[in-house]
Short mmCIF file of C-alpha atoms in Angstrom, two decimals:
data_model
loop_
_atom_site.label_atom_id
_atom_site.label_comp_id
_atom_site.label_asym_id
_atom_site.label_seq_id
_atom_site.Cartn_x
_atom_site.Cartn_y
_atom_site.Cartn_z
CA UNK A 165 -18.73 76.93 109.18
CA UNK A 166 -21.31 79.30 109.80
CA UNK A 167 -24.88 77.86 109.68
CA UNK A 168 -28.19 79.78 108.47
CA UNK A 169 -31.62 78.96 108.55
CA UNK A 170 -33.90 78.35 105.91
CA UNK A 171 -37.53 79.27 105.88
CA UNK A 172 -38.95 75.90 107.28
CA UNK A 173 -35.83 74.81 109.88
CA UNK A 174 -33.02 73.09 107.82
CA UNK A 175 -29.97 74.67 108.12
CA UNK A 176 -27.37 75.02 104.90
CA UNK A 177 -23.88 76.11 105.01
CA UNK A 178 -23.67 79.71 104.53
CA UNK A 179 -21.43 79.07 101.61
CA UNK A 180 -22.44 76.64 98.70
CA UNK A 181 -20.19 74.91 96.37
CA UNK A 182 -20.86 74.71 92.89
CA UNK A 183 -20.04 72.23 90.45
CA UNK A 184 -20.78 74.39 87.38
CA UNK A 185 -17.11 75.45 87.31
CA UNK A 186 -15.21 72.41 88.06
CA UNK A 187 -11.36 72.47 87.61
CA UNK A 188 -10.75 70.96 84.20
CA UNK A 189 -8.23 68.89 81.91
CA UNK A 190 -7.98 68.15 78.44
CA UNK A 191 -11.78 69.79 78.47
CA UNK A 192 -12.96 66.80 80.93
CA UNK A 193 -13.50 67.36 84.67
CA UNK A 194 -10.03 66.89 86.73
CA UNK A 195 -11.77 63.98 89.13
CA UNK A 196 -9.23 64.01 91.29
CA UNK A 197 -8.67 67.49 91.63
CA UNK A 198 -12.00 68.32 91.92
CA UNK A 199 -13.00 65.71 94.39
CA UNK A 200 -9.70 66.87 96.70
CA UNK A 201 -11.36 70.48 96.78
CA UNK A 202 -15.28 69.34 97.43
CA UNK A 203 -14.27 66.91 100.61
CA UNK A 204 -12.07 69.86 101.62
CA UNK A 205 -15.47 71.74 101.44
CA UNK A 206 -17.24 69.55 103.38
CA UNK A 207 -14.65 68.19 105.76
CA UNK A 208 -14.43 72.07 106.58
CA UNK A 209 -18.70 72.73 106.92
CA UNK A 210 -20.22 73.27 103.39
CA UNK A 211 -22.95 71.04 103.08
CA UNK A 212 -24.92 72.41 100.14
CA UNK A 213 -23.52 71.64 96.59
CA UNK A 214 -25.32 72.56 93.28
CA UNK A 215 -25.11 71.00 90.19
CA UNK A 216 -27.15 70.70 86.93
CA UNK A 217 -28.06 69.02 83.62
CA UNK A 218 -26.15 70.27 81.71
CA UNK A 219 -23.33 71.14 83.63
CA UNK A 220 -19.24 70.12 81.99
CA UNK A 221 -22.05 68.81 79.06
CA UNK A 222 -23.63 66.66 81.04
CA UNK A 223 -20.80 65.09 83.62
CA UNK A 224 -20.88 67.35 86.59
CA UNK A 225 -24.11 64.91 88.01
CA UNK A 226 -22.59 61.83 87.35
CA UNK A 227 -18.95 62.84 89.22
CA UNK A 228 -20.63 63.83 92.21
CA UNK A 229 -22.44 60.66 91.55
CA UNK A 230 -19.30 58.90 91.90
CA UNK A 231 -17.87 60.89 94.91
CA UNK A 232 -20.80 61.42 97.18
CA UNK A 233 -21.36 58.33 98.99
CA UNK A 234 -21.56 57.27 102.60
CA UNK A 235 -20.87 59.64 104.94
CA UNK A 236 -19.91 62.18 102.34
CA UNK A 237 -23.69 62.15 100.78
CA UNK A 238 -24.90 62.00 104.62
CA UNK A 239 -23.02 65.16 105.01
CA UNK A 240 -24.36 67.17 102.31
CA UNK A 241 -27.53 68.56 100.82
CA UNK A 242 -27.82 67.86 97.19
CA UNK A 243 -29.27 70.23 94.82
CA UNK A 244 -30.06 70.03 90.61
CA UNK A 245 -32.22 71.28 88.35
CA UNK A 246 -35.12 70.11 85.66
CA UNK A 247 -33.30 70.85 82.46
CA UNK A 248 -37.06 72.86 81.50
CA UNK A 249 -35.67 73.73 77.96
CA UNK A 250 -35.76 69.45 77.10
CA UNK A 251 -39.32 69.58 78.52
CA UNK A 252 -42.39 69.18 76.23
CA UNK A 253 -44.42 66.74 78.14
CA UNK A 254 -44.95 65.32 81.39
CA UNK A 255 -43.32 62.13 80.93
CA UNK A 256 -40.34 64.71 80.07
CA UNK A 257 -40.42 65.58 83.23
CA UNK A 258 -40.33 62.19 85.10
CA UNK A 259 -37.85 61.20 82.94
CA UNK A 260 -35.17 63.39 83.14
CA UNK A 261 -35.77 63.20 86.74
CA UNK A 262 -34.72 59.48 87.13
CA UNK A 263 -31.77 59.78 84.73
CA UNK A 264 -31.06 62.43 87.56
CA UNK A 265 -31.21 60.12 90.46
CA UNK A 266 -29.36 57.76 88.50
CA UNK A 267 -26.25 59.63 87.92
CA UNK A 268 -26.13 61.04 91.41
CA UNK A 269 -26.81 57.33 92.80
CA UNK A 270 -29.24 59.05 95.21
CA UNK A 271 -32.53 57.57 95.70
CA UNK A 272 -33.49 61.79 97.15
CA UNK A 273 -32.96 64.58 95.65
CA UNK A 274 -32.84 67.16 98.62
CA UNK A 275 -33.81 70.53 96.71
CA UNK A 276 -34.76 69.90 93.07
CA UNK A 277 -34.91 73.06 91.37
CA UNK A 278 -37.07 74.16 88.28
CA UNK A 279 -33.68 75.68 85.73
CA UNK A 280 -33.69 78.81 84.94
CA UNK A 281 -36.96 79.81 84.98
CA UNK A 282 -38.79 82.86 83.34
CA UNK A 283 -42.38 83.96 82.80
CA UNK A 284 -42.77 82.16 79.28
CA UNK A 285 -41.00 79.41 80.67
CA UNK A 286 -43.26 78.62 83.53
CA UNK A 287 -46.37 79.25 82.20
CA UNK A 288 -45.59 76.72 79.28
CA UNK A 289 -44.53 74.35 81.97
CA UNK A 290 -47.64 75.01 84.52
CA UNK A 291 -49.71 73.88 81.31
CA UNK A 292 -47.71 70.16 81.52
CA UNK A 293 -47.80 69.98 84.60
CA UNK A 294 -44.62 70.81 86.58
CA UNK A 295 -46.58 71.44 89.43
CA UNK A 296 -48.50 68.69 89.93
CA UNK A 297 -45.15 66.82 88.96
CA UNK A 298 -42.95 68.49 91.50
CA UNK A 299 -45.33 67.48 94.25
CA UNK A 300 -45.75 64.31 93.11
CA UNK A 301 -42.02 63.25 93.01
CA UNK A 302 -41.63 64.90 96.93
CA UNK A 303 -44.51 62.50 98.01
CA UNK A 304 -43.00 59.21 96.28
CA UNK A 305 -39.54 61.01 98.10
CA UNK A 306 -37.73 61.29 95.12
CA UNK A 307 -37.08 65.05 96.00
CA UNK A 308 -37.13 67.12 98.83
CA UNK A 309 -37.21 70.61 98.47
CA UNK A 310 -39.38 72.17 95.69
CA UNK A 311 -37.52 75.73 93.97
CA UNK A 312 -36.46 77.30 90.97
CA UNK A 313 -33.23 79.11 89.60
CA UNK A 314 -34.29 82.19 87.76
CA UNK A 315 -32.98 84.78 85.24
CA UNK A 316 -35.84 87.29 84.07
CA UNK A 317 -36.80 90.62 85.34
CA UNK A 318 -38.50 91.83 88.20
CA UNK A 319 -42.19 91.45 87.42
CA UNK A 320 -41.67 87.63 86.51
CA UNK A 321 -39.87 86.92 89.15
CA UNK A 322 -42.78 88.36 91.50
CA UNK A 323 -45.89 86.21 88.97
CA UNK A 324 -43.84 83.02 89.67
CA UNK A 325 -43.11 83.73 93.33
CA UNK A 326 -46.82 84.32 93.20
CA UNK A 327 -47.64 81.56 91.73
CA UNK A 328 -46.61 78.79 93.98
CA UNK A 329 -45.90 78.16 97.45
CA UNK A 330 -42.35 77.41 96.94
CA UNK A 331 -39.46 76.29 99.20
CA UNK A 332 -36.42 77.73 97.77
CA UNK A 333 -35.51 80.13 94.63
CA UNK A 334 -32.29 80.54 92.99
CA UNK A 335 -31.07 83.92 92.46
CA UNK A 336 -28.25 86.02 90.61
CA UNK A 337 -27.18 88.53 93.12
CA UNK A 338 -23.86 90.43 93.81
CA UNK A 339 -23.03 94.04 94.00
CA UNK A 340 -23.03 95.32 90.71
CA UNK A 341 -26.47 93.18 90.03
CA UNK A 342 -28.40 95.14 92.87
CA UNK A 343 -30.81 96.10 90.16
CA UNK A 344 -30.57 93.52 87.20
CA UNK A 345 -32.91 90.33 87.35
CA UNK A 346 -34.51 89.70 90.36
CA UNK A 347 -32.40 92.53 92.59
CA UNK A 348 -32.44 93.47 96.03
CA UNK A 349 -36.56 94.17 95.47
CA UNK A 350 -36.88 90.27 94.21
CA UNK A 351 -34.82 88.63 97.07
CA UNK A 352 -36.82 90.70 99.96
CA UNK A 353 -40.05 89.73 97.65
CA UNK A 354 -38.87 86.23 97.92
CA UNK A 355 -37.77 86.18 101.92
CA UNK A 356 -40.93 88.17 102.90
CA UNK A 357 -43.03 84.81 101.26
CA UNK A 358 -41.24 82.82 103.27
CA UNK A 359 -39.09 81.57 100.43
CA UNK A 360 -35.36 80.47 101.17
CA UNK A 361 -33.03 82.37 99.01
CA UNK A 362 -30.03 80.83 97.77
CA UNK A 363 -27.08 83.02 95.47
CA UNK A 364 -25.65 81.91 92.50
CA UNK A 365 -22.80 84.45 90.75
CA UNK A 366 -21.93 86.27 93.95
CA UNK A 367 -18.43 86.82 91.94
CA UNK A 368 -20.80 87.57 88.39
CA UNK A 369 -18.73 84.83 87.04
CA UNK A 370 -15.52 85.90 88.05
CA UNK A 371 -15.74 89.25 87.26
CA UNK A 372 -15.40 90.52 90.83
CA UNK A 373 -12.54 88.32 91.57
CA UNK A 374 -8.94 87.99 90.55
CA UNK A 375 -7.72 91.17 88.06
CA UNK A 376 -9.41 94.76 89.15
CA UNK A 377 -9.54 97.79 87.08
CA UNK A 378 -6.54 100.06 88.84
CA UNK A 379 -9.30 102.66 89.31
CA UNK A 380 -11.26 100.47 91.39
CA UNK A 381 -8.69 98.55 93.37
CA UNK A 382 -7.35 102.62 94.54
CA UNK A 383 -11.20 102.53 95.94
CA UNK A 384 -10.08 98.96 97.66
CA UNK A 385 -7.26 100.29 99.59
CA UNK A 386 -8.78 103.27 101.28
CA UNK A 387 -10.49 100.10 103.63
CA UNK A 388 -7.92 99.89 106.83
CA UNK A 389 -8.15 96.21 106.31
CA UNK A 390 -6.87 94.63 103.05
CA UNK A 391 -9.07 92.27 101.18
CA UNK A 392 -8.77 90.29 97.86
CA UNK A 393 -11.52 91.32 95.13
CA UNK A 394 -13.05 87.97 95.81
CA UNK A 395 -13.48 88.44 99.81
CA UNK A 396 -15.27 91.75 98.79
CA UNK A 397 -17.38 90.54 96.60
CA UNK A 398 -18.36 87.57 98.85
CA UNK A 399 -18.89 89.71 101.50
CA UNK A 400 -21.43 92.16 100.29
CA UNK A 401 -23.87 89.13 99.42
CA UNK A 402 -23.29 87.10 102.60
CA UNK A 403 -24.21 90.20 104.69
CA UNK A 404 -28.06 90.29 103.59
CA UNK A 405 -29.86 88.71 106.15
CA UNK A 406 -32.40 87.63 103.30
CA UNK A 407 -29.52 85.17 102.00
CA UNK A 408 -29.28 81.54 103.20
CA UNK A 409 -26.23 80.19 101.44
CA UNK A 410 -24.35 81.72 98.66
CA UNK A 411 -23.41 79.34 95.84
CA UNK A 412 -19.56 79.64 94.64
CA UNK A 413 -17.96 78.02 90.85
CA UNK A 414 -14.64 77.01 93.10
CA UNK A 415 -11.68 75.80 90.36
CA UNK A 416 -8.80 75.92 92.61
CA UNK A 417 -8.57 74.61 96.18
CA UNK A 418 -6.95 78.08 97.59
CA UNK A 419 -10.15 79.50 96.44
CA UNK A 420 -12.37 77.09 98.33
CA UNK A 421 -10.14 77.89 101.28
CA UNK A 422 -10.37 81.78 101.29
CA UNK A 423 -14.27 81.23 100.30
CA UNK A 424 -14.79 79.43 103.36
CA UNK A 425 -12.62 81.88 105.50
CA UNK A 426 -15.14 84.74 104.00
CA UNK A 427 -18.09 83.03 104.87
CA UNK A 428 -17.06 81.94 108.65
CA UNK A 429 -16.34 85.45 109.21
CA UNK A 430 -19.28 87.73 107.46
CA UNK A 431 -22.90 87.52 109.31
CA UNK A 432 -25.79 89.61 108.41
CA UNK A 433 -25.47 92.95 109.05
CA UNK A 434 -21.96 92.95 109.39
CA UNK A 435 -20.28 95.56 106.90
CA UNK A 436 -20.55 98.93 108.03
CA UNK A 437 -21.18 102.16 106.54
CA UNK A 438 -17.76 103.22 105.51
CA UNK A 439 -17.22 100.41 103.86
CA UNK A 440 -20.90 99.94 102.13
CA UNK A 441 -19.79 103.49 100.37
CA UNK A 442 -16.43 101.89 98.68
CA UNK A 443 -18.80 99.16 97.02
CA UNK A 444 -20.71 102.26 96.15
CA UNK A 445 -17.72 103.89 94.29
CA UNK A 446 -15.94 100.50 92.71
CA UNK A 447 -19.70 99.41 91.40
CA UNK A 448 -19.66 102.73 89.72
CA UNK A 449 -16.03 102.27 87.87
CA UNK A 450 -17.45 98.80 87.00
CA UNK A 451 -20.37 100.04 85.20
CA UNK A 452 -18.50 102.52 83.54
CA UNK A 453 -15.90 100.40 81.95
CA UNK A 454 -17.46 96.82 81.36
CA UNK A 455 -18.85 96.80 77.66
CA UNK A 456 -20.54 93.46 78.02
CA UNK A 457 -22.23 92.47 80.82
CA UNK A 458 -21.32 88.63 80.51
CA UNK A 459 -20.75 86.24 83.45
CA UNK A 460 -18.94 83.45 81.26
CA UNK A 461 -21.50 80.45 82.35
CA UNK A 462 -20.90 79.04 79.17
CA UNK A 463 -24.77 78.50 78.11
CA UNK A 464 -24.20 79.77 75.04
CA UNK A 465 -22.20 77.34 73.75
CA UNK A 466 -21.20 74.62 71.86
CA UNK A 467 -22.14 77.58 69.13
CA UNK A 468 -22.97 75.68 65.51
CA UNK A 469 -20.31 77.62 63.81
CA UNK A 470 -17.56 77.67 66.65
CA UNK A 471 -17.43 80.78 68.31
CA UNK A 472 -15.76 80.73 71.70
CA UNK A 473 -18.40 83.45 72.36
CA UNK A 474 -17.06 83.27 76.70
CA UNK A 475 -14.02 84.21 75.73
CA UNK A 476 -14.95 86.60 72.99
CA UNK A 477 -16.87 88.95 75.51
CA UNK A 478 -13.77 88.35 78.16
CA UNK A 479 -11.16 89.35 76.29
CA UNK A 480 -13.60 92.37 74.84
CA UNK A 481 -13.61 93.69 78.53
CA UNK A 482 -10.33 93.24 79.34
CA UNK A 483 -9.63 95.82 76.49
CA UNK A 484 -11.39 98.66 77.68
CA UNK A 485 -11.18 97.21 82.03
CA UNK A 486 -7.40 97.14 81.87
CA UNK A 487 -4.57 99.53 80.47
CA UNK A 488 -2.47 97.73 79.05
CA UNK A 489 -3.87 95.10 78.20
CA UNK A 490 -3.20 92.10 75.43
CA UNK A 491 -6.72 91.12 74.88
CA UNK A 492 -6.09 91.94 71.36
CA UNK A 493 -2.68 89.62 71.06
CA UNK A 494 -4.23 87.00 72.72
CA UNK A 495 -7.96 87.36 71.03
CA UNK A 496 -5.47 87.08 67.83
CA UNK A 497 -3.68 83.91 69.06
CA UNK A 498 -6.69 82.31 70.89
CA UNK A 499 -9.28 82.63 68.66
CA UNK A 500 -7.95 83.94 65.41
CA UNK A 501 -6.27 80.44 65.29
CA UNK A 502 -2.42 81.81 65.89
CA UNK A 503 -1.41 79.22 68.51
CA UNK A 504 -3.79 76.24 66.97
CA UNK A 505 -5.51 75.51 63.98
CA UNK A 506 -8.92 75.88 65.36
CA UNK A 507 -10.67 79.37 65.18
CA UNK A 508 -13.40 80.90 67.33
CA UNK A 509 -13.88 84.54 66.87
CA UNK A 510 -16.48 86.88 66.92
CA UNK A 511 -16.45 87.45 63.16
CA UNK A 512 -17.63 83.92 62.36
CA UNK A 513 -21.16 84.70 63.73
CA UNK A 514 -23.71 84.04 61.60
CA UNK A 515 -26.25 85.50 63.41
CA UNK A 516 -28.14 82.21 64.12
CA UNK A 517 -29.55 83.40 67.32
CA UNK A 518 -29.69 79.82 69.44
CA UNK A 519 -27.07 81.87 71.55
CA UNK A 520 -29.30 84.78 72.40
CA UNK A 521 -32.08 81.93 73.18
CA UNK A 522 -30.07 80.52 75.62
CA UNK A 523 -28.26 83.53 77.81
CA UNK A 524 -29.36 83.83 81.24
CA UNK A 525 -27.95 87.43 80.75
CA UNK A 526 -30.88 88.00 77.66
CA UNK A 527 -28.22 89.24 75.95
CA UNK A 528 -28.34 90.15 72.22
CA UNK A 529 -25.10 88.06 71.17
CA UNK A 530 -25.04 88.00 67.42
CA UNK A 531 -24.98 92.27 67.87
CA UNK A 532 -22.57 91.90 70.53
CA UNK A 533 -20.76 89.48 68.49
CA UNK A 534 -20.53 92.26 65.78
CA UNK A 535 -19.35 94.73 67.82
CA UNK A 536 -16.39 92.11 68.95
CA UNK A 537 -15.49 91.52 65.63
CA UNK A 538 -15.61 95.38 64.96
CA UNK A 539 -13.44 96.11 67.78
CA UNK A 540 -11.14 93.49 68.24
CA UNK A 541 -10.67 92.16 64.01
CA UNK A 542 -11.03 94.81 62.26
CA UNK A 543 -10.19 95.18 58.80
CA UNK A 544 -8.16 92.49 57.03
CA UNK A 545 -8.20 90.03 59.93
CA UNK A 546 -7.31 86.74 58.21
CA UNK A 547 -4.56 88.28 56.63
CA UNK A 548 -3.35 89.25 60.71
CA UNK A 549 -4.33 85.67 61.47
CA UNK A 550 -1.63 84.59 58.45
CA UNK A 551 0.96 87.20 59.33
CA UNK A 552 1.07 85.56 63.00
CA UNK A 553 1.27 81.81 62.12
CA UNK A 554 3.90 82.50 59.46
CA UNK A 555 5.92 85.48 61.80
CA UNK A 556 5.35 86.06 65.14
CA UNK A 557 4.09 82.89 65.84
CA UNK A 558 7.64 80.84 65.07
CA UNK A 559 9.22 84.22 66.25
CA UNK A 560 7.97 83.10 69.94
CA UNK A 561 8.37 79.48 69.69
CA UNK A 562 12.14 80.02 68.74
CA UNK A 563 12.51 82.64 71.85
CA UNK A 564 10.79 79.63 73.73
CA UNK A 565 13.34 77.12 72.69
CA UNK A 566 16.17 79.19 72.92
CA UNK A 567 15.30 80.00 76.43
CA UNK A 568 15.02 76.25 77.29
CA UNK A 569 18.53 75.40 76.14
CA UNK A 570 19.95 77.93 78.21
CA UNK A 571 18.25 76.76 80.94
CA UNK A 572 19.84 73.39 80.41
CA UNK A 573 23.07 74.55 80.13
CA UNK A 574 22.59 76.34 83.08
CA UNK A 575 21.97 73.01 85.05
#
């Protein structure tokens, strides 16, 4: 595995793995899935994994609790966050950071990051404390490194690099992000500080990876060398020489393997021009066909009134990313309540808000939401919803069946 630097000596993995996007069953962590792909991480060189709070509500701490141990913890550098949204005091602080240390069944955290941090956020926090907390913890040797994740703009990202002499920050960074957030400006900010810089979304939440529009996979294949969307996408981050380690949401153990193949093979500096000019051309199809720009981290959710609002804004770009596309069948069947008896679309919004409060993104979701419901309901959607349980609905299940028995017979 290919080893870089940080600011002050230690040296991380140059790809991260991160436990935000676990692989899943029954809407629980698969353990033993999940634990088969992180030692095939580290058995192969990653040493950095990043966690958090909340992460699978609350579990993704406590399973790497229960997996990193002995020589698996000696091998890797452990990284959470402060949940700061739970903080209102300083005894908030210290304890959220020992429930921490208990479900990782770590006596040292090695970079303990501030969560998502934005000018209102920090200042509110600076008033209770955090500082004097942070340092405080790293002397008793509860933590090690002292960061912070961000999602804001540009000027607060510069105030609270200002602010503090910190180890490590926590960006969002790929290619279609060069100017969203903290951007290529922020991370140089950050580097020329002598801040480590560690990426989170290098994929923007899978965006970048798996299905491509057709107009920008034609882009893809004018490169001599073939590449998935994924090893592209990895690529472009890993070859800033600003970037330590670049933090990956791995769900299925071929994609842990290809990660780590992309991140043995890209140093900084590596891509040339050619190339630099297709990212050029596919970051311009992106932006002119992605309606909402949504990386699917889930903070937005449990919503009070049940809106799957992830998979709302997926399905919304699919429409207009892919011809062809069902979005619209499987928007019906998903979350209209077709296949189950459980809806969670768009038009169920109530406009609450605690959504918008909580997106990374600062996206406006309830007027988003509309616009879903707009686009993808439209008029007289219960009625569609009833239609499809009562006709197409058994209509498939008896294709389903019959196909089964004539596989049988077939035997």
């Amino acid at each position: 595995m290919q080893m870089r630097k940080t600011n002050d000596g230690d040296e991380l993995s140059a790809l991260g793995f991160g436990a935000m996007r676990l692989p899943t069953k029954n809407g629980m962590i698969n353990k033993e899935e999940a634990k088969k792909q992180i030692y095939y991480a580290i058995d192969h060189g990653v040493n950095f994994i990043d966690t958090a709070f909340p992460y699978h509500a609350g579990s993704s701490e406590s399973f790497l609790g229960e997996i990193l141990q002995g020589e698996y913890r000696e091998k890797v550098k452990l990284c959470t966050k402060l949940p700061s949204w739970f903080v209102n005091s300083y005894e908030d602080m210290e304890k959220y950071l020992e429930i921490q240390l208990e479900k990782l069944k770590t006596d040292c955290i090695d970079y303990y990051l501030i969560h998502s941090l934005g000018e209102g956020g920090f200042e509110k926090l600076e008033k209770l404390g955090v500082i004097k907390f942070l340092e405080t913890a790293k002397k008793q040797g509860k933590i090690g490194k002292i960061g912070f994740s961000f999602h804001d703009n540009k000027d607060a990202f510069k105030k609270i690099v200002d602010a503090y002499n910190w180890d490590v920050c926590l960006i969002q960074y790929n290619f279609l992000d060069e100017t969203n957030q903290a951007g290529t400006k922020g991370l140089e900010y950050a580097a020329a500080n002598g801040i480590t810089v560690i990426v989170m979304e290098p994929l923007k939440g899978g965006i970048l990876a798996g299905d491509v529009p057709e107009k920008a996979q034609k882009i893809w294949n004018k490169s001599n060398i073939k590449r998935t969307p994924a090893e592209w996408a990895l690529k472009w981050v890993l070859n800033h020489p600003e970037v330590t380690c670049v933090i990956s949401g791995m769900g299925e153990l071929e994609q842990v393997k290809e990660n780590i193949k992309v991140a043995n093979e890209t140093t900084p500096n590596s891509i040339p021009a050619d190339e630099m000019k297709l990212y050029h051309e596919v970051k311009e199809v992106y932006n002119e066909l992605m309606v909402v720009d949504c990386t699917g981290c889930g903070y937005c959710v449990p919503c009070p009134v049940g809106v799957d609002i992830p998979q709302c804004f997926e399905l919304y770009n699919q429409k207009y990313m892919f011809k062809g596309s069902h979005s619209t069948v499987l928007y019906l069947g998903n979350l209209g309540g077709v296949t189950s008896n459980k809806q969670a679309h768009a038009g169920l919004c109530n406009g609450c808000g605690k959504c918008a409060k909580a997106c990374p993104q600062k996206l406006d979701i309830p007027i988003l939401l509309k616009d879903v419901s707009k686009q993808m309901e439209g008029r007289g959607f219960n009625y569609k919803v009833k239609l499809g349980k009562s006709v197409i609905f058994p209509i498939f299940n008896g294709v389903l069946a019959l196909n089964t028995k004539i596989s049988k017979l077939r035997k």
